[in-house]
CSV table of C-alpha atoms in Angstrom, one decimal:
chain,number,residue,atom,x,y,z
A,156,MET,CA,-3.8,-28.4,-7.1
A,157,ALA,CA,-2.9,-26.8,-10.7
A,158,GLU,CA,-3.8,-29.5,-12.4
A,159,GLN,CA,-6.9,-30.1,-11.0
A,160,TYR,CA,-8.6,-27.2,-12.5
A,161,ARG,CA,-9.1,-24.9,-16.2
A,162,GLU,CA,-7.4,-21.6,-15.6
A,163,ASP,CA,-10.6,-18.7,-16.1
A,164,TRP,CA,-7.6,-17.0,-16.5
A,165,ASP,CA,-3.9,-15.4,-16.5
A,166,PRO,CA,-3.3,-11.9,-14.7
A,167,ARG,CA,0.5,-11.9,-15.8
A,168,ASP,CA,-1.2,-11.9,-19.7
A,169,ALA,CA,0.1,-8.9,-21.4
A,170,SER,CA,-3.9,-7.9,-22.1
A,171,VAL,CA,-4.8,-7.7,-18.4
A,172,GLN,CA,-1.4,-5.8,-17.1
A,173,LYS,CA,-2.1,-3.0,-20.5
A,174,ASN,CA,-5.0,-2.0,-18.0
A,175,GLN,CA,-5.3,-4.1,-14.6
A,176,THR,CA,-8.8,-1.8,-13.7
A,177,ARG,CA,-10.7,-2.8,-16.6
A,178,ALA,CA,-9.5,-6.4,-17.1
A,179,TYR,CA,-11.5,-6.8,-13.7
A,180,ASP,CA,-13.7,-4.8,-14.5
A,181,ALA,CA,-15.0,-7.1,-16.5
A,182,MET,CA,-13.4,-10.7,-14.7
A,183,ARG,CA,-15.8,-9.2,-11.7
A,184,ASN,CA,-19.0,-9.6,-14.6
A,185,THR,CA,-18.2,-12.6,-16.3
A,186,CYS,CA,-15.9,-14.8,-13.7
A,187,PRO,CA,-16.2,-13.2,-10.3
A,188,VAL,CA,-14.2,-16.3,-8.7
A,189,ALA,CA,-11.7,-17.4,-10.8
A,190,TRP,CA,-8.8,-20.2,-10.8
A,191,SER,CA,-4.6,-18.9,-12.1
A,192,GLU,CA,-2.3,-21.4,-11.6
A,193,TYR,CA,-0.3,-18.3,-11.3
A,194,GLN,CA,-2.8,-16.8,-7.9
A,195,GLN,CA,-4.4,-19.8,-7.7
A,196,TRP,CA,-8.8,-18.1,-6.8
A,197,THR,CA,-9.2,-14.7,-7.2
A,198,LEU,CA,-11.9,-13.0,-5.6
A,199,PHE,CA,-12.9,-9.7,-7.7
A,200,ARG,CA,-16.5,-9.1,-5.9
A,201,HIS,CA,-16.6,-6.7,-2.6
A,202,ALA,CA,-19.4,-8.9,-0.9
A,203,ASP,CA,-16.9,-11.9,-1.3
A,204,VAL,CA,-13.7,-10.1,-0.2
A,205,MET,CA,-15.6,-9.2,3.4
A,206,THR,CA,-16.7,-12.5,3.3
A,207,VAL,CA,-13.2,-13.7,3.8
A,208,LEU,CA,-12.1,-10.5,5.9
A,209,GLU,CA,-14.6,-10.9,8.6
A,210,ASP,CA,-14.1,-14.9,8.9
A,211,HIS,CA,-10.1,-15.2,9.9
A,212,HIS,CA,-10.8,-18.5,11.2
A,213,THR,CA,-11.7,-20.1,7.8
A,214,PHE,CA,-9.3,-17.9,6.2
A,215,SER,CA,-5.9,-17.6,7.4
A,216,ASN,CA,-3.2,-14.6,6.9
A,217,VAL,CA,-0.8,-17.4,7.8
A,218,VAL,CA,0.2,-17.6,3.6
A,219,SER,CA,3.6,-17.7,3.7
A,220,ALA,CA,6.8,-19.4,5.6
A,221,HIS,CA,8.6,-16.7,6.4
A,222,LEU,CA,8.1,-14.7,9.6
A,223,SER,CA,5.6,-12.3,9.0
A,224,VAL,CA,5.0,-9.5,11.8
A,225,PRO,CA,2.1,-8.8,12.2
A,226,ASN,CA,0.1,-8.8,9.6
A,227,GLY,CA,1.4,-13.0,9.0
A,228,MET,CA,0.2,-14.3,11.6
A,229,ASP,CA,-3.6,-15.1,12.9
A,230,PRO,CA,-5.4,-14.7,16.4
A,231,PRO,CA,-4.0,-15.6,19.0
A,232,ASP,CA,-0.5,-15.0,18.0
A,233,HIS,CA,-1.4,-11.7,16.2
A,234,THR,CA,-3.6,-9.9,18.8
A,235,PRO,CA,-0.4,-9.1,21.0
A,236,TYR,CA,1.4,-7.8,18.4
A,237,ARG,CA,-1.5,-5.6,17.1
A,238,LYS,CA,-1.5,-4.2,20.9
A,239,VAL,CA,1.9,-3.3,20.9
A,240,ILE,CA,1.7,-0.9,17.2
A,241,GLU,CA,-1.6,0.3,17.5
A,242,PRO,CA,-0.5,3.4,19.7
A,243,TYR,CA,2.5,4.1,17.3
A,244,PHE,CA,-0.7,5.5,15.0
A,245,ALA,CA,-2.6,7.3,17.3
A,246,PRO,CA,-3.9,10.6,17.2
A,247,GLU,CA,-1.2,12.4,19.9
A,248,ARG,CA,1.4,10.2,17.4
A,249,MET,CA,-0.2,11.7,14.4
A,250,ILE,CA,-0.4,15.4,15.5
A,251,GLN,CA,3.2,15.0,16.8
A,252,PHE,CA,4.8,14.1,13.6
A,253,GLU,CA,2.2,16.2,11.2
A,254,PRO,CA,4.6,19.5,11.2
A,255,GLN,CA,7.7,17.4,10.9
A,256,CYS,CA,6.1,15.5,8.1
A,257,ARG,CA,4.7,19.3,6.6
A,258,HIS,CA,7.8,20.8,6.2
A,259,LEU,CA,9.4,17.7,4.3
A,260,ALA,CA,6.3,17.8,1.6
A,261,ARG,CA,6.8,22.1,1.4
A,262,THR,CA,10.7,22.0,0.3
A,263,LEU,CA,9.9,19.0,-1.9
A,264,ILE,CA,7.0,20.6,-3.5
A,265,SER,CA,9.1,24.1,-3.7
A,266,THR,CA,11.6,22.9,-5.4
A,267,LEU,CA,9.2,22.7,-8.7
A,268,ASN,CA,9.4,24.3,-12.2
A,269,THR,CA,6.1,25.2,-12.9
A,270,GLY,CA,5.6,25.1,-16.7
A,271,GLU,CA,8.5,22.4,-17.2
A,272,PRO,CA,7.4,18.5,-17.8
A,273,ILE,CA,8.8,16.5,-14.4
A,274,ASP,CA,7.9,12.7,-13.7
A,275,VAL,CA,6.1,12.6,-10.9
A,276,VAL,CA,7.2,9.7,-9.9
A,277,SER,CA,11.1,10.3,-9.7
A,278,THR,CA,10.6,14.0,-9.0
A,279,LEU,CA,7.9,13.4,-5.9
A,280,SER,CA,5.6,10.4,-5.5
A,281,ARG,CA,9.2,8.1,-4.4
A,282,PRO,CA,11.5,10.4,-2.8
A,283,PHE,CA,8.9,12.1,-0.5
A,284,ALA,CA,7.6,7.9,0.5
A,285,LEU,CA,10.9,7.0,1.0
A,286,GLN,CA,12.0,10.6,3.3
A,287,VAL,CA,8.6,10.7,5.2
A,288,GLN,CA,8.9,6.9,5.8
A,289,CYS,CA,12.6,7.3,7.2
A,290,ASP,CA,12.2,10.3,9.0
A,291,PHE,CA,8.7,8.7,11.4
A,292,MET,CA,11.0,5.4,11.9
A,293,GLY,CA,14.3,8.2,13.4
A,294,TRP,CA,16.1,6.8,11.0
A,295,PRO,CA,19.6,8.6,9.2
A,296,GLU,CA,19.1,10.8,6.0
A,297,CYS,CA,22.5,8.7,4.6
A,298,LEU,CA,20.0,5.6,4.2
A,299,HIS,CA,18.5,7.1,1.9
A,300,HIS,CA,19.6,6.6,-1.6
A,301,PRO,CA,20.4,3.0,-0.3
A,302,LEU,CA,16.9,2.2,0.6
A,303,ALA,CA,15.7,4.0,-3.2
A,304,GLU,CA,17.8,1.6,-5.0
A,305,TRP,CA,16.6,-1.2,-3.0
A,306,VAL,CA,13.5,-0.3,-4.0
A,307,SER,CA,13.9,-0.6,-7.7
A,308,LYS,CA,15.9,-3.9,-6.8
A,309,ASN,CA,13.0,-5.3,-5.2
A,310,HIS,CA,10.0,-3.9,-8.0
A,311,LYS,CA,12.5,-6.4,-10.5
A,312,ALA,CA,13.0,-9.1,-8.8
A,313,THR,CA,9.1,-9.0,-8.1
A,314,LEU,CA,8.1,-8.3,-11.7
A,315,ALA,CA,10.2,-11.1,-12.9
A,316,GLY,CA,9.2,-13.5,-9.8
A,317,ASN,CA,12.4,-14.1,-9.6
A,318,ARG,CA,13.0,-16.2,-6.2
A,319,SER,CA,16.2,-16.2,-5.9
A,320,ALA,CA,17.2,-12.8,-6.4
A,321,MET,CA,14.0,-11.4,-4.7
A,322,ALA,CA,15.5,-13.6,-0.7
A,323,ASN,CA,18.9,-11.1,-2.0
A,324,VAL,CA,17.0,-8.4,-1.7
A,325,ALA,CA,15.0,-9.4,1.8
A,326,ALA,CA,18.5,-10.2,3.2
A,327,GLU,CA,20.0,-7.4,1.6
A,328,PHE,CA,16.9,-5.1,3.2
A,329,ASP,CA,17.2,-7.3,6.2
A,330,GLY,CA,20.7,-5.8,6.9
A,331,TYR,CA,19.5,-2.2,6.9
A,332,ILE,CA,17.1,-2.9,9.7
A,333,ARG,CA,19.8,-5.0,11.6
A,334,ASP,CA,22.5,-2.4,11.3
A,335,LEU,CA,19.8,0.3,12.5
A,336,LEU,CA,19.0,-2.0,15.9
A,337,ASN,CA,23.0,-2.9,17.0
A,338,VAL,CA,23.8,1.1,16.7
A,339,ARG,CA,21.6,1.9,18.7
A,340,ARG,CA,22.1,-1.3,21.3
A,341,ARG,CA,25.6,0.4,21.1
A,342,ALA,CA,24.5,3.6,22.2
A,343,GLY,CA,22.7,2.6,25.1
A,344,THR,CA,21.4,5.3,27.2
A,345,GLN,CA,21.9,7.6,24.4
A,346,ALA,CA,20.7,5.8,21.5
A,347,PRO,CA,17.6,8.4,19.8
A,348,ASP,CA,14.2,8.1,20.9
A,349,ASP,CA,12.9,7.3,18.4
A,350,VAL,CA,10.0,5.4,17.1
A,351,THR,CA,12.7,2.4,16.0
A,352,THR,CA,13.8,2.8,19.9
A,353,GLN,CA,11.3,2.6,21.5
A,354,LEU,CA,9.8,-0.6,19.2
A,355,MET,CA,13.2,-2.2,20.6
A,356,ARG,CA,11.9,-1.7,24.0
A,357,GLU,CA,8.3,-3.2,24.0
A,358,LYS,CA,7.5,-6.2,25.3
A,359,VAL,CA,4.9,-8.8,23.7
A,360,ASN,CA,3.2,-11.4,26.4
A,361,GLY,CA,5.9,-10.0,28.7
A,362,THR,CA,9.3,-10.9,26.5
A,363,SER,CA,11.0,-8.6,24.1
A,364,MET,CA,10.5,-8.9,20.5
A,365,THR,CA,13.8,-11.2,19.0
A,366,ASP,CA,16.0,-9.6,16.5
A,367,ASP,CA,13.8,-11.4,13.6
A,368,GLU,CA,10.7,-10.8,15.0
A,369,LEU,CA,11.9,-6.3,14.9
A,370,VAL,CA,13.5,-7.3,11.7
A,371,SER,CA,9.6,-8.5,9.9
A,372,LEU,CA,8.0,-6.0,12.0
A,373,LEU,CA,9.9,-3.2,10.3
A,374,ARG,CA,10.4,-4.2,7.1
A,375,ASN,CA,6.9,-5.1,6.8
A,376,TRP,CA,6.1,-1.3,8.0
A,377,THR,CA,8.8,-0.4,5.5
A,378,VAL,CA,8.0,-2.1,2.1
A,379,GLY,CA,4.0,-0.7,3.0
A,380,GLU,CA,5.0,2.3,3.0
A,381,LEU,CA,7.1,2.9,0.2
A,382,ALA,CA,5.3,1.4,-2.4
A,383,THR,CA,1.8,2.2,-1.1
A,384,ILE,CA,2.3,6.0,-0.3
A,385,SER,CA,5.0,6.8,-3.2
A,386,ALA,CA,1.1,5.1,-5.5
A,387,SER,CA,-0.9,7.4,-4.2
A,388,ILE,CA,0.2,9.9,-4.5
A,389,SER,CA,1.0,9.5,-8.6
A,390,ILE,CA,-2.9,7.7,-8.9
A,391,LEU,CA,-3.5,11.7,-7.0
A,392,ALA,CA,-1.7,13.7,-9.4
A,393,HIS,CA,-3.2,11.0,-12.3
A,394,TYR,CA,-6.8,11.7,-11.4
A,395,LEU,CA,-6.4,15.9,-10.7
A,396,ALA,CA,-4.4,16.1,-14.2
A,397,HIS,CA,-7.6,15.0,-15.7
A,398,HIS,CA,-10.2,16.7,-13.3
A,399,PRO,CA,-9.4,20.1,-12.8
A,400,ALA,CA,-12.9,21.4,-11.9
A,401,LEU,CA,-12.0,18.4,-8.5
A,402,LEU,CA,-8.4,20.3,-8.7
A,403,LYS,CA,-10.1,23.8,-8.1
A,404,ASP,CA,-12.7,23.1,-5.7
A,405,LEU,CA,-10.1,21.3,-3.5
A,406,LYS,CA,-7.7,24.2,-3.4
A,407,ALA,CA,-10.6,26.6,-2.3
A,408,ALA,CA,-11.9,23.7,-0.1
A,409,PRO,CA,-9.2,21.8,1.6
A,410,ASP,CA,-11.3,20.5,4.2
A,411,GLN,CA,-12.3,18.2,1.3
A,412,LEU,CA,-9.5,17.0,0.6
A,413,PRO,CA,-9.2,13.5,3.1
A,414,ASN,CA,-12.7,12.1,1.8
A,415,ALA,CA,-11.4,13.4,-1.5
A,416,ILE,CA,-8.2,11.0,-1.4
A,417,ASP,CA,-9.6,7.9,-0.3
A,418,GLU,CA,-12.4,7.9,-2.5
A,419,ILE,CA,-9.8,8.9,-5.5
A,420,LEU,CA,-7.7,5.8,-4.6
A,421,ARG,CA,-10.3,3.9,-4.2
A,422,MET,CA,-11.4,3.6,-7.9
A,423,ASP,CA,-8.1,3.3,-8.7
A,424,ALA,CA,-5.9,0.7,-6.0
A,425,PRO,CA,-3.0,1.9,-5.2
A,426,LEU,CA,-3.0,-2.0,-3.4
A,427,ILE,CA,-4.0,-4.3,-5.4
A,428,SER,CA,-4.2,-7.5,-3.5
A,429,ASN,CA,-3.9,-9.1,-0.5
A,430,ARG,CA,-3.7,-13.0,0.0
A,431,ARG,CA,-5.4,-15.6,2.2
A,432,LEU,CA,-5.1,-19.4,2.7
A,433,ALA,CA,-8.1,-21.6,3.1
A,434,THR,CA,-7.8,-23.2,6.6
A,435,ARG,CA,-11.2,-25.9,5.4
A,436,GLU,CA,-13.4,-26.6,2.8
A,437,THR,CA,-15.2,-23.4,1.9
A,438,GLU,CA,-17.8,-22.3,-0.8
A,439,ILE,CA,-17.7,-18.6,-2.4
A,440,GLY,CA,-19.3,-17.6,-5.2
A,441,GLY,CA,-20.8,-20.9,-5.9
A,442,LYS,CA,-17.3,-22.3,-6.4
A,443,THR,CA,-16.2,-25.0,-3.9
A,444,ILE,CA,-12.4,-23.6,-1.9
A,445,PRO,CA,-10.2,-26.9,-1.0
A,446,ALA,CA,-8.8,-26.7,2.4
A,447,GLY,CA,-4.8,-25.4,1.6
A,448,ALA,CA,-6.2,-23.5,-1.1
A,449,LYS,CA,-3.9,-19.6,-1.9
A,450,ILE,CA,-6.8,-17.0,-2.3
A,451,THR,CA,-6.5,-13.5,-3.4
A,452,LEU,CA,-8.1,-10.3,-2.6
A,453,LEU,CA,-8.6,-8.5,-5.5
A,454,TRP,CA,-8.5,-4.8,-3.7
A,455,ALA,CA,-8.6,-2.6,-6.9
A,456,SER,CA,-11.7,-4.8,-8.4
A,457,ALA,CA,-13.6,-5.1,-4.7
A,458,ASN,CA,-13.5,-1.6,-4.3
A,459,ARG,CA,-15.1,-1.1,-7.4
A,460,ASP,CA,-18.1,-3.0,-7.5
A,461,GLU,CA,-21.2,-1.9,-8.9
A,462,ALA,CA,-23.1,-4.0,-6.9
A,463,THR,CA,-21.9,-1.7,-3.7
A,464,PHE,CA,-20.7,1.0,-5.5
A,465,GLY,CA,-23.0,1.9,-8.6
A,466,ASP,CA,-21.0,3.1,-11.1
A,467,PRO,CA,-17.4,2.6,-10.0
A,468,ASP,CA,-16.0,5.3,-11.4
A,469,ARG,CA,-18.3,8.1,-10.2
A,470,PHE,CA,-17.3,10.5,-7.8
A,471,CYS,CA,-19.2,10.7,-4.8
A,472,PRO,CA,-16.6,10.7,-1.9
A,473,GLN,CA,-19.1,10.8,1.3
A,474,GLU,CA,-22.1,7.6,-0.3
A,475,ASN,CA,-19.0,5.5,-0.6
A,476,ALA,CA,-16.1,6.2,2.1
A,477,PRO,CA,-18.7,3.1,4.4
A,478,LYS,CA,-17.7,0.3,1.8
A,479,ASN,CA,-13.8,1.4,0.7
A,480,LEU,CA,-11.7,-0.6,1.1
A,481,LEU,CA,-8.6,1.3,1.2
A,482,TYR,CA,-7.3,0.2,3.7
A,483,GLY,CA,-9.0,-3.3,4.5
A,484,ALA,CA,-11.2,-4.6,7.1
A,485,GLY,CA,-11.6,-7.2,9.8
A,486,ILE,CA,-8.9,-7.9,12.1
A,487,HIS,CA,-5.8,-6.8,10.1
A,488,VAL,CA,-7.5,-3.9,9.6
A,489,CYS,CA,-4.3,-1.9,8.1
A,490,PRO,CA,-3.0,-0.6,11.9
A,491,GLY,CA,-0.5,2.2,9.8
A,492,ALA,CA,-3.9,3.4,8.5
A,493,PRO,CA,-3.9,7.2,9.9
A,494,LEU,CA,-0.4,7.4,9.3
A,495,ALA,CA,-0.9,6.8,5.7
A,496,ARG,CA,-4.0,9.2,6.0
A,497,MET,CA,-1.9,12.1,7.1
A,498,GLU,CA,0.8,12.4,5.3
A,499,LEU,CA,-0.9,11.7,2.4
A,500,ASN,CA,-3.4,14.9,2.7
A,501,VAL,CA,-0.4,16.7,3.9
A,502,PHE,CA,0.8,16.5,1.1
A,503,MET,CA,-1.4,17.2,-0.9
A,504,GLU,CA,-2.7,20.7,0.6
A,505,GLU,CA,0.9,21.3,0.2
A,506,LEU,CA,0.6,20.5,-3.2
A,507,LEU,CA,-2.1,22.6,-4.2
A,508,LYS,CA,-1.0,25.7,-2.3
A,509,GLN,CA,1.2,26.3,-4.9
A,510,VAL,CA,-0.4,24.4,-7.8
A,511,ASN,CA,-2.9,25.7,-9.4
A,512,MET,CA,-3.4,23.4,-12.3
A,513,ILE,CA,-1.8,19.9,-13.8
A,514,ASP,CA,-1.6,18.8,-17.5
A,515,MET,CA,-0.6,16.2,-19.1
A,516,VAL,CA,2.2,16.1,-21.4
A,517,GLU,CA,1.5,15.7,-25.5
A,518,GLY,CA,3.5,12.7,-26.5
A,519,HIS,CA,4.9,11.7,-23.5
A,520,PRO,CA,2.2,8.9,-22.1
A,521,PRO,CA,2.3,7.3,-18.7
A,522,GLU,CA,4.0,4.5,-17.9
A,523,ARG,CA,0.7,2.5,-15.2
A,524,ALA,CA,2.9,-0.3,-13.0
A,525,SER,CA,3.1,-3.7,-13.6
A,526,PHE,CA,1.3,-6.4,-10.6
A,527,PRO,CA,1.3,-6.3,-7.9
A,528,THR,CA,1.7,-2.5,-8.0
A,529,GLY,CA,-0.3,0.2,-8.2
A,530,GLY,CA,-0.4,3.8,-9.3
A,531,PHE,CA,2.7,4.8,-12.0
A,532,ASN,CA,6.3,3.8,-13.0
A,533,HIS,CA,6.0,7.1,-14.8
A,534,LEU,CA,3.8,9.7,-14.9
A,535,PRO,CA,4.7,13.4,-17.3
A,536,LEU,CA,3.3,16.1,-15.7
A,537,VAL,CA,2.8,19.9,-15.8
A,538,CYS,CA,2.4,21.7,-12.6
A,539,HIS,CA,1.3,25.5,-13.1
């Protein structure tokens, strides 16, 4: 298929990676439906992305040969799995987990040495994402270090596009999950009554999930959580360092934090993209997309579309909220959005309780993450 088209852009080009946001802004206005060998068809405009999200018959989520529960499924297979997992993110669950999440955030933030440079990523965002996910799932503290090492290996393998390394890393993670499942099975009725054990008891269409299904489900939850929560915290800290008046306002009115967080993450995406597969020939933005073609939905561009949001860098939470695709839309809207929102809100509340100002570190520029990751790899800041 690649030979049929002239490349419109190269998503991996150094000029794109240097500043993904600005590169996507430019593409949105010059070539909003673009072909590349790496991504095949990429959609940059909000309206085009919405067209795909609202038509799961034409645009399939089954984009991989590997089992992916439930986000790599289409109805009718997708529906019963989704029905099983949504209650785990219900309001009462979030209320129950909130004190544990807050204690974790407060404890981590209290270790900061105010007035001294820190790397937000290694000191705050990655540790919080890892610990809060393990706490939510009921996983032991001894898993923190190997999972942290795993995240690093996974990022390097993905960035390099090394399929062999990616397969090895995936197998390593699956091993951790299978060990957790086996421990609970051996414990029988004495197994901890946590989210992982509860999922093992769930039935889909009257049948217990297989280990392959459980591993896939837990992998998707964990990998998504670790990457996006960490990226989100680094983005929020970076934004507030550049907008001290907003930091002061949010410190005085923390009830405004939820909307502010969603708006900041609209402008600077923690999750860059997702994929779909065209089930039939269709037209998007004047381009003919053939059946079987892969499509990349570029959240980092769609959420900055001038036709939808006006000036994409204008901070306007109330006005922009209805169109914000931070957690997607349609039948595949992120089921874990309530958990992510609660965790980010609690973390930022606790941070602003202890911090009056955030400054950049002169002479030490931040290092942006590279596609497919958002946020930062390294973010030197000083908290006062």
